[in-house]
GROMACS .gro file of C-alpha atoms in nm:
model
  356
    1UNK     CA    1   0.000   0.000   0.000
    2UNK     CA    2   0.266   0.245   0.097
    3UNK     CA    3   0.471   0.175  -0.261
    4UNK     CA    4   0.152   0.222  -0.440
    5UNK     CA    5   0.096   0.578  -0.276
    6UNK     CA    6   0.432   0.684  -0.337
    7UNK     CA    7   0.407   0.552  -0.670
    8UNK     CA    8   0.102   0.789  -0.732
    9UNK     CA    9   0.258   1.090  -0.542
   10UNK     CA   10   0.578   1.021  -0.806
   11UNK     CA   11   0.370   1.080  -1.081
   12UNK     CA   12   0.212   1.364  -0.942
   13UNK     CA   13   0.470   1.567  -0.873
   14UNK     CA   14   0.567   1.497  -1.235
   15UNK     CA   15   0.226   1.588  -1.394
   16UNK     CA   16   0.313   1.907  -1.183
   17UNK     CA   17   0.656   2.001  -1.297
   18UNK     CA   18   0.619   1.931  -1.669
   19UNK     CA   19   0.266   2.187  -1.653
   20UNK     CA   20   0.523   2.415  -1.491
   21UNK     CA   21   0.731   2.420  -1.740
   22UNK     CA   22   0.469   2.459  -2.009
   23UNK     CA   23   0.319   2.753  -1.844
   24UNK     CA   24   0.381   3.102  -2.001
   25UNK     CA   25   0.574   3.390  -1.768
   26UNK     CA   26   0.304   3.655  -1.616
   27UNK     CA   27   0.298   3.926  -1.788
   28UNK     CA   28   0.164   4.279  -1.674
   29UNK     CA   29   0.053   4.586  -1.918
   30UNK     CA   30   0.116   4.963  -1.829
   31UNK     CA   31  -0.043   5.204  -1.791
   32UNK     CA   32  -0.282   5.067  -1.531
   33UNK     CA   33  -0.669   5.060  -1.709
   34UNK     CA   34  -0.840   5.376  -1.659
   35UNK     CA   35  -0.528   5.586  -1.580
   36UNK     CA   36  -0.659   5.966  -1.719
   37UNK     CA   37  -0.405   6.113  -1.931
   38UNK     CA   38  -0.370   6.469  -2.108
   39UNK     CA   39  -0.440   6.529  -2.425
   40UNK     CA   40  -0.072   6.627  -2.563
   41UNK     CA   41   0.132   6.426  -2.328
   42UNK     CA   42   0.299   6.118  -2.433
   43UNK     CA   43   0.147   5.785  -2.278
   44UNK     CA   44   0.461   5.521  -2.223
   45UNK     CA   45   0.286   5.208  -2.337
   46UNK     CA   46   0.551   4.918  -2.169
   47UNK     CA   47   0.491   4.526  -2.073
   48UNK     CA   48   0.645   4.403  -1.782
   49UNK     CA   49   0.744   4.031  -1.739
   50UNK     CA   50   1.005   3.832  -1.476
   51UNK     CA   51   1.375   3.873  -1.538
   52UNK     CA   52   1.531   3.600  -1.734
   53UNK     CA   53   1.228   3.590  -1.998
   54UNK     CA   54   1.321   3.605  -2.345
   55UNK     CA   55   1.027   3.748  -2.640
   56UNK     CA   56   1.108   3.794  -3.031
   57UNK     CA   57   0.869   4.088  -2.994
   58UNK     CA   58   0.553   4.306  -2.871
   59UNK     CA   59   0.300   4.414  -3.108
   60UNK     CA   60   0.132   4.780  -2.978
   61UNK     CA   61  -0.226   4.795  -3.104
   62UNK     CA   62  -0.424   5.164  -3.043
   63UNK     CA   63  -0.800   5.107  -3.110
   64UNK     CA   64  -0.735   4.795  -3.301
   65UNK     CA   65  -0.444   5.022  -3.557
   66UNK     CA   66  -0.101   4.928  -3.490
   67UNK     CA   67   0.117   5.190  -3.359
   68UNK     CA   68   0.480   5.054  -3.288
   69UNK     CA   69   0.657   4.723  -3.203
   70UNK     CA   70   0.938   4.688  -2.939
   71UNK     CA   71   1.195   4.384  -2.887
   72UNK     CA   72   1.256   4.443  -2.546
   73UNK     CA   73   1.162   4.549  -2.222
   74UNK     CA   74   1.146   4.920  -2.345
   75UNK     CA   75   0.821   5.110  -2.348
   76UNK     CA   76   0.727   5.297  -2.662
   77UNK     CA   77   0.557   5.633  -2.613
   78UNK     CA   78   0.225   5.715  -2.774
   79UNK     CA   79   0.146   6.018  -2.914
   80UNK     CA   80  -0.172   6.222  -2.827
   81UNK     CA   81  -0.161   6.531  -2.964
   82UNK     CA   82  -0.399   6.433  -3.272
   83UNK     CA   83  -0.598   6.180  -3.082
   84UNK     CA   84  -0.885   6.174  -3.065
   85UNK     CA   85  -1.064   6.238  -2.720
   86UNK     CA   86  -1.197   5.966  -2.441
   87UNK     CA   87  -1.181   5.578  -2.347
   88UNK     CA   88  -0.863   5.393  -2.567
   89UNK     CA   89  -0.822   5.096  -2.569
   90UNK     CA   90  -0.427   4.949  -2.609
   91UNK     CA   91  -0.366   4.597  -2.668
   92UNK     CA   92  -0.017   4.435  -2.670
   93UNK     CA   93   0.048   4.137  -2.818
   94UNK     CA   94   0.343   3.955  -2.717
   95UNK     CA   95   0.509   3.700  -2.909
   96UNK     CA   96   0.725   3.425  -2.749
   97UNK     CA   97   0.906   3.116  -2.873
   98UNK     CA   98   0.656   3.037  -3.175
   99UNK     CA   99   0.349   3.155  -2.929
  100UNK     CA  100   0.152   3.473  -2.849
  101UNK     CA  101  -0.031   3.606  -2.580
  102UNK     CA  102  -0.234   3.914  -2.552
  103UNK     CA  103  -0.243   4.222  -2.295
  104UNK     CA  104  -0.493   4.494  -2.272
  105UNK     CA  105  -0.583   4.841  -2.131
  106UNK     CA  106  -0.749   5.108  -2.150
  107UNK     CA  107  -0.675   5.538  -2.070
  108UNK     CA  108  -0.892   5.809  -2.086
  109UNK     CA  109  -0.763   6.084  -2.255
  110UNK     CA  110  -0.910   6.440  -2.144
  111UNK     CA  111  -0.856   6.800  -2.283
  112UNK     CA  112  -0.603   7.050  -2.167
  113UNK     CA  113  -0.798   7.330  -1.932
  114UNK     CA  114  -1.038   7.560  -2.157
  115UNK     CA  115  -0.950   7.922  -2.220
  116UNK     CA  116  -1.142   8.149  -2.061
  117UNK     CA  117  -1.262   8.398  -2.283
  118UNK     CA  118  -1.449   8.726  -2.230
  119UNK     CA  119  -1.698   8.864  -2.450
  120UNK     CA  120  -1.864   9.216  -2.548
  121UNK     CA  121  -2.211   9.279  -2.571
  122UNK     CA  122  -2.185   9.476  -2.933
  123UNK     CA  123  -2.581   9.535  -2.996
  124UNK     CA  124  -2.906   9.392  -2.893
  125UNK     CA  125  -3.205   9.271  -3.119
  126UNK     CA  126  -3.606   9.208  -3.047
  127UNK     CA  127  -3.647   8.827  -3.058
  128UNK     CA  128  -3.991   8.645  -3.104
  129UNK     CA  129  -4.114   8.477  -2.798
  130UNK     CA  130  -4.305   8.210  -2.997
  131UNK     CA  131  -3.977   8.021  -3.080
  132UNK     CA  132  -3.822   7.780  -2.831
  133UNK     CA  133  -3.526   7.772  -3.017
  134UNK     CA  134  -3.329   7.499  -3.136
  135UNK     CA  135  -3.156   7.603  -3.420
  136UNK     CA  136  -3.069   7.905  -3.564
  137UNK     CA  137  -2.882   8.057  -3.857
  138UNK     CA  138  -2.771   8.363  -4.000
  139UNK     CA  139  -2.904   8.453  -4.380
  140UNK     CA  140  -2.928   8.762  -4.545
  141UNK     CA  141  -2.961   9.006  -4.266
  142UNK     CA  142  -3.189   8.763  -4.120
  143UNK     CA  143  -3.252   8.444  -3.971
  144UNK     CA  144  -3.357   8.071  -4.027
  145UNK     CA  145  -3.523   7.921  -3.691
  146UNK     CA  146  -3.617   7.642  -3.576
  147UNK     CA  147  -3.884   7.621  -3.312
  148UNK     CA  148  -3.972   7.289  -3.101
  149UNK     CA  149  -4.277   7.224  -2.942
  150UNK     CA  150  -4.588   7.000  -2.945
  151UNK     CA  151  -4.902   7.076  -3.106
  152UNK     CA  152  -5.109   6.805  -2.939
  153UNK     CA  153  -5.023   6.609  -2.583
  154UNK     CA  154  -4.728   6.356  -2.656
  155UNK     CA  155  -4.689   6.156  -2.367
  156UNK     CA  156  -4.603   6.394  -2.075
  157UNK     CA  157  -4.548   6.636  -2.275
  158UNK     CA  158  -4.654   6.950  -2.220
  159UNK     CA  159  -4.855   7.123  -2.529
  160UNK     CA  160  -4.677   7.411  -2.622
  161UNK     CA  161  -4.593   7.419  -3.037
  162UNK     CA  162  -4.695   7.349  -3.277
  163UNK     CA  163  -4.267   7.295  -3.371
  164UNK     CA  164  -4.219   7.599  -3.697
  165UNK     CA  165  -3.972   7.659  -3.953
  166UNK     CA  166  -3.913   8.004  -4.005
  167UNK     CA  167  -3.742   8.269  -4.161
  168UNK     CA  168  -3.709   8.640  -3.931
  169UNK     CA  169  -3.604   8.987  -3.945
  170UNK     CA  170  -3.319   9.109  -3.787
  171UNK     CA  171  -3.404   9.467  -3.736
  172UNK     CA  172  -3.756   9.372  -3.582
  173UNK     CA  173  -3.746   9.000  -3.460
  174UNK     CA  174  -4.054   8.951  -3.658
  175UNK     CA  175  -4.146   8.604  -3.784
  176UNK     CA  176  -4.156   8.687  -4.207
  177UNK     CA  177  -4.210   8.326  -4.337
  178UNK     CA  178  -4.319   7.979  -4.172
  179UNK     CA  179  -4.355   7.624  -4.202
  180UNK     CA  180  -4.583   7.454  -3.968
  181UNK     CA  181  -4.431   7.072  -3.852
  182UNK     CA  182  -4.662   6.797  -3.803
  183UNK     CA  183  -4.768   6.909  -3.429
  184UNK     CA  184  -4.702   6.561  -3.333
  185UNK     CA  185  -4.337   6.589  -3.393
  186UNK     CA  186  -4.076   6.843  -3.160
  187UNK     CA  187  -3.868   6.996  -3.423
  188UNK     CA  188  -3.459   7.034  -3.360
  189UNK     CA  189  -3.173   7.149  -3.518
  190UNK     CA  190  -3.137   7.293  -3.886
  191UNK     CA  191  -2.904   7.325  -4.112
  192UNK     CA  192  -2.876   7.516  -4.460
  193UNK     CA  193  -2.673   7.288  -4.738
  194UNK     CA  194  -2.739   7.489  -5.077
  195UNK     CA  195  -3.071   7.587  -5.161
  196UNK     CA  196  -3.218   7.311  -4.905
  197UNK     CA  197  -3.270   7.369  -4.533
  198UNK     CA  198  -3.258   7.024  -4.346
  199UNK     CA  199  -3.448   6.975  -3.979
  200UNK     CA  200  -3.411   6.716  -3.718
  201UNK     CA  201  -3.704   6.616  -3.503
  202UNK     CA  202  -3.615   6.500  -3.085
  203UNK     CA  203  -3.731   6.160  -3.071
  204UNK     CA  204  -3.930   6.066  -3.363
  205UNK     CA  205  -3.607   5.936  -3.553
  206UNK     CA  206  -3.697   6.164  -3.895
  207UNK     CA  207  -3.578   6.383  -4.073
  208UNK     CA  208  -3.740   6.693  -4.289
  209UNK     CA  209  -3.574   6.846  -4.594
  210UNK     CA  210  -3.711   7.185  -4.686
  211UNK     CA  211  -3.672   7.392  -5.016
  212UNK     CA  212  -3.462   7.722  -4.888
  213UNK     CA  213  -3.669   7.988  -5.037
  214UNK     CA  214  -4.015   7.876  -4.989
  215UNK     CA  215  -3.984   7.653  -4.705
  216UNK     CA  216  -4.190   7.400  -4.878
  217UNK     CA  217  -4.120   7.029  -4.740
  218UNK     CA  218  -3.968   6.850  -5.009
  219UNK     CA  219  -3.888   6.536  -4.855
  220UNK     CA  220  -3.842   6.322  -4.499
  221UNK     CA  221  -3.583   6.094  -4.431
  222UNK     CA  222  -3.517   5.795  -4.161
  223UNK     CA  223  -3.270   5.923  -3.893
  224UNK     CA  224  -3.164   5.620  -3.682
  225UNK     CA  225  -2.805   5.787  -3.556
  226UNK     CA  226  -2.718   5.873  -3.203
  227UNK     CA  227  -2.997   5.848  -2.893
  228UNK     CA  228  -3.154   6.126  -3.050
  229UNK     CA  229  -3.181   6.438  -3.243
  230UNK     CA  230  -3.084   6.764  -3.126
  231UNK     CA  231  -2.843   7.040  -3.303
  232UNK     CA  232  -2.676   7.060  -3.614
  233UNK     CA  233  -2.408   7.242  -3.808
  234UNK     CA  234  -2.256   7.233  -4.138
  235UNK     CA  235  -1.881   7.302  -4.238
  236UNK     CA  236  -1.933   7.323  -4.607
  237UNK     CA  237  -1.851   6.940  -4.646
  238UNK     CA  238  -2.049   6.773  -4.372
  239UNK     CA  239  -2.271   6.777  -4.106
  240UNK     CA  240  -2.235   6.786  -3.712
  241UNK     CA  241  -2.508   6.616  -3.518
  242UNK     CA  242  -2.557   6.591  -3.146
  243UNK     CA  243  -2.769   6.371  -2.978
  244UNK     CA  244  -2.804   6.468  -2.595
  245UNK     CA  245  -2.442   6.300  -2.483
  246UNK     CA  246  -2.095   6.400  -2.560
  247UNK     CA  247  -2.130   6.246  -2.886
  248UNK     CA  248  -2.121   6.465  -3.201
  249UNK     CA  249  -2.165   6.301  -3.534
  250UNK     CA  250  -2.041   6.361  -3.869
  251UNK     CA  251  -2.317   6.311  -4.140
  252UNK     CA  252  -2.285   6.270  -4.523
  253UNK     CA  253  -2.470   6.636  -4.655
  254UNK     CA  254  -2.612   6.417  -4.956
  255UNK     CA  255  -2.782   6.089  -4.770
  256UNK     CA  256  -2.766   6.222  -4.410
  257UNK     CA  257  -2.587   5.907  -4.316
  258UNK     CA  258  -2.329   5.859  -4.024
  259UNK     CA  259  -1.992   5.890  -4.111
  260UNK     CA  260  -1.827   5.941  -3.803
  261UNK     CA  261  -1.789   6.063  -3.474
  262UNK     CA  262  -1.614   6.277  -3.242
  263UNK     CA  263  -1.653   6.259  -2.833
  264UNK     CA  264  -1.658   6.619  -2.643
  265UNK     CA  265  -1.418   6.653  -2.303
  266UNK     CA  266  -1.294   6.887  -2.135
  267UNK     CA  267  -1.017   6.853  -1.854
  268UNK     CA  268  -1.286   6.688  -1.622
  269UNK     CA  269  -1.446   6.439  -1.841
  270UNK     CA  270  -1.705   6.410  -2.121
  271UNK     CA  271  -1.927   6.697  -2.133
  272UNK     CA  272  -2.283   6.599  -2.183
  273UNK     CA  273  -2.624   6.747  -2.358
  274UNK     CA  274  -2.425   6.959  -2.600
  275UNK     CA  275  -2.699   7.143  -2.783
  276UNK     CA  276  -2.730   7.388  -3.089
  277UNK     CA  277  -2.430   7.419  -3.218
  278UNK     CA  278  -2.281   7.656  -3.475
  279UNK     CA  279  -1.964   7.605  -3.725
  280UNK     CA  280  -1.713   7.922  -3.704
  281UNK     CA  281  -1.342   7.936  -3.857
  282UNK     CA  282  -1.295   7.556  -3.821
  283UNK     CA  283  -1.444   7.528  -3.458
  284UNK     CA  284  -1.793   7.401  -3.349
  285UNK     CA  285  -1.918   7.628  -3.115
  286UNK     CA  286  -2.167   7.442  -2.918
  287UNK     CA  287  -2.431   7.561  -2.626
  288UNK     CA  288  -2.454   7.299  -2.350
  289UNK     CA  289  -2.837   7.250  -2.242
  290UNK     CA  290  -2.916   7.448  -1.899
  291UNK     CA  291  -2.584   7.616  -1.913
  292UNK     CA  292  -2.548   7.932  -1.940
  293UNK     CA  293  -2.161   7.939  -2.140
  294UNK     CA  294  -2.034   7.842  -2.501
  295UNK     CA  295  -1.807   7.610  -2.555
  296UNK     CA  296  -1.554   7.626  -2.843
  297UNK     CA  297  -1.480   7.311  -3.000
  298UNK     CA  298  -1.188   7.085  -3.169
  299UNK     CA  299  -1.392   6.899  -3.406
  300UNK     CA  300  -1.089   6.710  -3.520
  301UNK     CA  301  -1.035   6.598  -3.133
  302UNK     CA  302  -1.344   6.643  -2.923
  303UNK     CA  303  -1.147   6.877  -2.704
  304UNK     CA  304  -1.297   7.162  -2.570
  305UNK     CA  305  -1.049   7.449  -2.617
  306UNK     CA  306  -1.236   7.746  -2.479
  307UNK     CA  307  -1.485   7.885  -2.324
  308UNK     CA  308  -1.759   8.178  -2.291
  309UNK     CA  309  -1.924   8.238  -1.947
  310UNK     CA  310  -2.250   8.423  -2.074
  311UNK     CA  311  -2.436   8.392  -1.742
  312UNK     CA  312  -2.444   8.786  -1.719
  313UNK     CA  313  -2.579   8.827  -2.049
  314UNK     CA  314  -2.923   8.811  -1.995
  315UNK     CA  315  -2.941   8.736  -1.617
  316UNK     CA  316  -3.192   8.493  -1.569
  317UNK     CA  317  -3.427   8.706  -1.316
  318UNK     CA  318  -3.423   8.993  -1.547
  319UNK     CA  319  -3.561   8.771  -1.853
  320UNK     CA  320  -3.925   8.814  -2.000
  321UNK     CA  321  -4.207   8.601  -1.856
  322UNK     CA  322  -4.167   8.220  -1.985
  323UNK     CA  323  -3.811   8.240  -2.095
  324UNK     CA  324  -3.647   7.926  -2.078
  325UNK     CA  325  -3.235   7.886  -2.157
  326UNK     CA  326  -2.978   7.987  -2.301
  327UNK     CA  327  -2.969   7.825  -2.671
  328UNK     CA  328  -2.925   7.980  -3.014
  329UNK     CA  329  -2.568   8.060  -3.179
  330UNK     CA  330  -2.549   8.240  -3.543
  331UNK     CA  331  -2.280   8.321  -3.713
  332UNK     CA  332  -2.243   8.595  -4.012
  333UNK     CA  333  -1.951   8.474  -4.192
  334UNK     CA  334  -1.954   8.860  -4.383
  335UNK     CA  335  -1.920   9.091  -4.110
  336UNK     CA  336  -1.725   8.814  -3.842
  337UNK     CA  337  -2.095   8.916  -3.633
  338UNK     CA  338  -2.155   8.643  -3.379
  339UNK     CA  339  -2.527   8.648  -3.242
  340UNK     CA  340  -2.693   8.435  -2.960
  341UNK     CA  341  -3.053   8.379  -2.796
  342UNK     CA  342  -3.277   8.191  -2.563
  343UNK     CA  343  -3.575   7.957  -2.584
  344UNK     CA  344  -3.863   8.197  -2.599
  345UNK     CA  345  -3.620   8.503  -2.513
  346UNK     CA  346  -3.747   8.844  -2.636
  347UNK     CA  347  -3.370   8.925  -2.732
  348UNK     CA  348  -3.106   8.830  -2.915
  349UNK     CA  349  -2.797   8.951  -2.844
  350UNK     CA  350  -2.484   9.016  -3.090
  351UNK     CA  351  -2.175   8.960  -2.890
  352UNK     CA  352  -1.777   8.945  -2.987
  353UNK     CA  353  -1.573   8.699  -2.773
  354UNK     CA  354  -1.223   8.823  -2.711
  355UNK     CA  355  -0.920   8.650  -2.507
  356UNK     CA  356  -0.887   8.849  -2.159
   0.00000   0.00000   0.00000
């Protein structure tokens, strides 16, 4: 009995040693997952593994795109200037004696700290109170709107549309051309691509293409991107959508499909519920809903590079009866003339935003 239990601890303690020696080294990845990281700084990607291990290589892998190999213990250093913002994922893949493994991470990349930027109040305007704005744009010393609201009770909605197109006066604020939407719908953001003028609608995943000069619907079209639909702006070769997160997406100005993305952060994290947003000298200026500042952003990046603190524009004790907030950026490309409203304000406001 006692050979036959030795026998079997024997061949144990074999089984044991050659799965030993089969087993692969532990390996570790750094940086540690989550580690927050500044836009601009080099990240140095490294794997770590027991002295005395030999690998042929390690295989860096951004996002699923390769982005540098090392033989050795020495960490590689990743670039972030032209990243884009938020959660990366890195993956190293380590190759050893014929075999590979595979490591992963993850960083969050944030902005640098906004500039701060003060602004000028250059003129004030009348502004209809019937609009509760969500986009607006500047055209021929006047302005395309676009008002949301319901028509007729939408869930718990509260009736207070019917959502408009329209087309106003500068000088006098007055409404001078409108579109009724279906009142079932709440209307969104607009854009103006050529002699069309395109509309989102909040949660009803459509779209409404208008003719420019008579604001006659021409068409609708299916809008399935992001959670749902709320500003727009156009660069001259495609669209930005937002969708009540940090997301902003890049649309195709022919078939209004998704193209890309961008996230929005700042230095604290993603910024949520950006809102109308306009497109000026290669930044997206973007209002953020129930906030009374602009942003200015890095569309190439998602970084939020400055910032406007508008609280004392129109203080919000001082506004007319059943104002809501701050939302509404226009931008006259002619005259450099930025302007900026409210939900249901009675002014709009043309401002110039200077460095302090």
């Amino acid at each position: 009995m006692n050979k036959r239990i030795l026998l079997f601890a024997v061949i144990a303690l074999l089984a044991y040693g050659c799965k030993d020696n089969n087993k692969q080294p532990d390996f570790t990845i750094s940086p540690e997952a989550g580690a927050n990281y500044t836009t601009g700084n080099a990240v140095a990607l490294k794997v770590n593994y027991p002295a005395g291990t030999q690998v042929d290589s390690v295989v860096y892998l951004l996002d699923s795109a390769r982005i540098g190999v090392a033989k050795d213990t020495a960490a590689i250093n990743l670039k972030t200037d032209s990243l884009a913002l938020g959660a990366r994922i890195i993956t190293a893949k380590i190759y050893q004696a014929g075999k590979s493994q595979e490591l992963t991470t993850n960083i969050n990349l944030l902005a640098k700290p906004a500039e701060e930027l003060n602004y000028t109040l250059e003129k004030v305007y009348p502004h209809s109170t019937t609009l509760y704005t969500e986009g607006l744009i500047y055209d021929n010393n006047g302005f395309y709107e676009s008002g949301g609201g319901y028509g007729v009770p939408v869930g718990d909605s509260p009736v207070d549309g019917p959502s408009s197109l329209v087309r106003t006066d500068l000088a006098t604020g007055k409404v001078v051309q409108k579109q009724a939407v279906d009142p079932k719908v709440f209307a969104e953001g607009i854009v103006v691509i050529g002699d069309k003028i395109m509309q989102l609608t909040w949660k009803d995943k459509i779209g409404y293409v208008y003719d420019k000069k008579s604001l006659k619907l021409l068409s609708t079209f299916d809008n399935n991107v992001g959670v749902e639909g709320w500003g727009m702006t156009y660069d001259g070769t495609k669209i930005y959508m937002d969708d009540s997160t940090n997301r902003i997406w890049f649309l195709d100005k022919n078939t209004y499909k998704q193209t890309g993305f961008v996230d929005v952060y700042d230095d604290k994290g993603a910024v949520n519920e950006i809102n109308e947003l306009e497109y000026i000298d290669g930044k997206i200026y973007a209002n953020v809903y129930h906030k009374d500042y602009i942003l200015i952003i890095d569309p190439k990046t998602g970084a939020v590079v400055q910032k406007v603190d508008l609280t004392n524009l129109y203080p919000e004790a001082s506004r007319n009866p059943g104002a809501d907030v701050l939302n509404g950026i226009a931008y006259d490309k002619a005259t450099k003339r930025i302007f900026v409203t409210g939900k249901k304000w009675d002014k709009l406001f043309h401002v110039k935003f200077e460095k302090k």
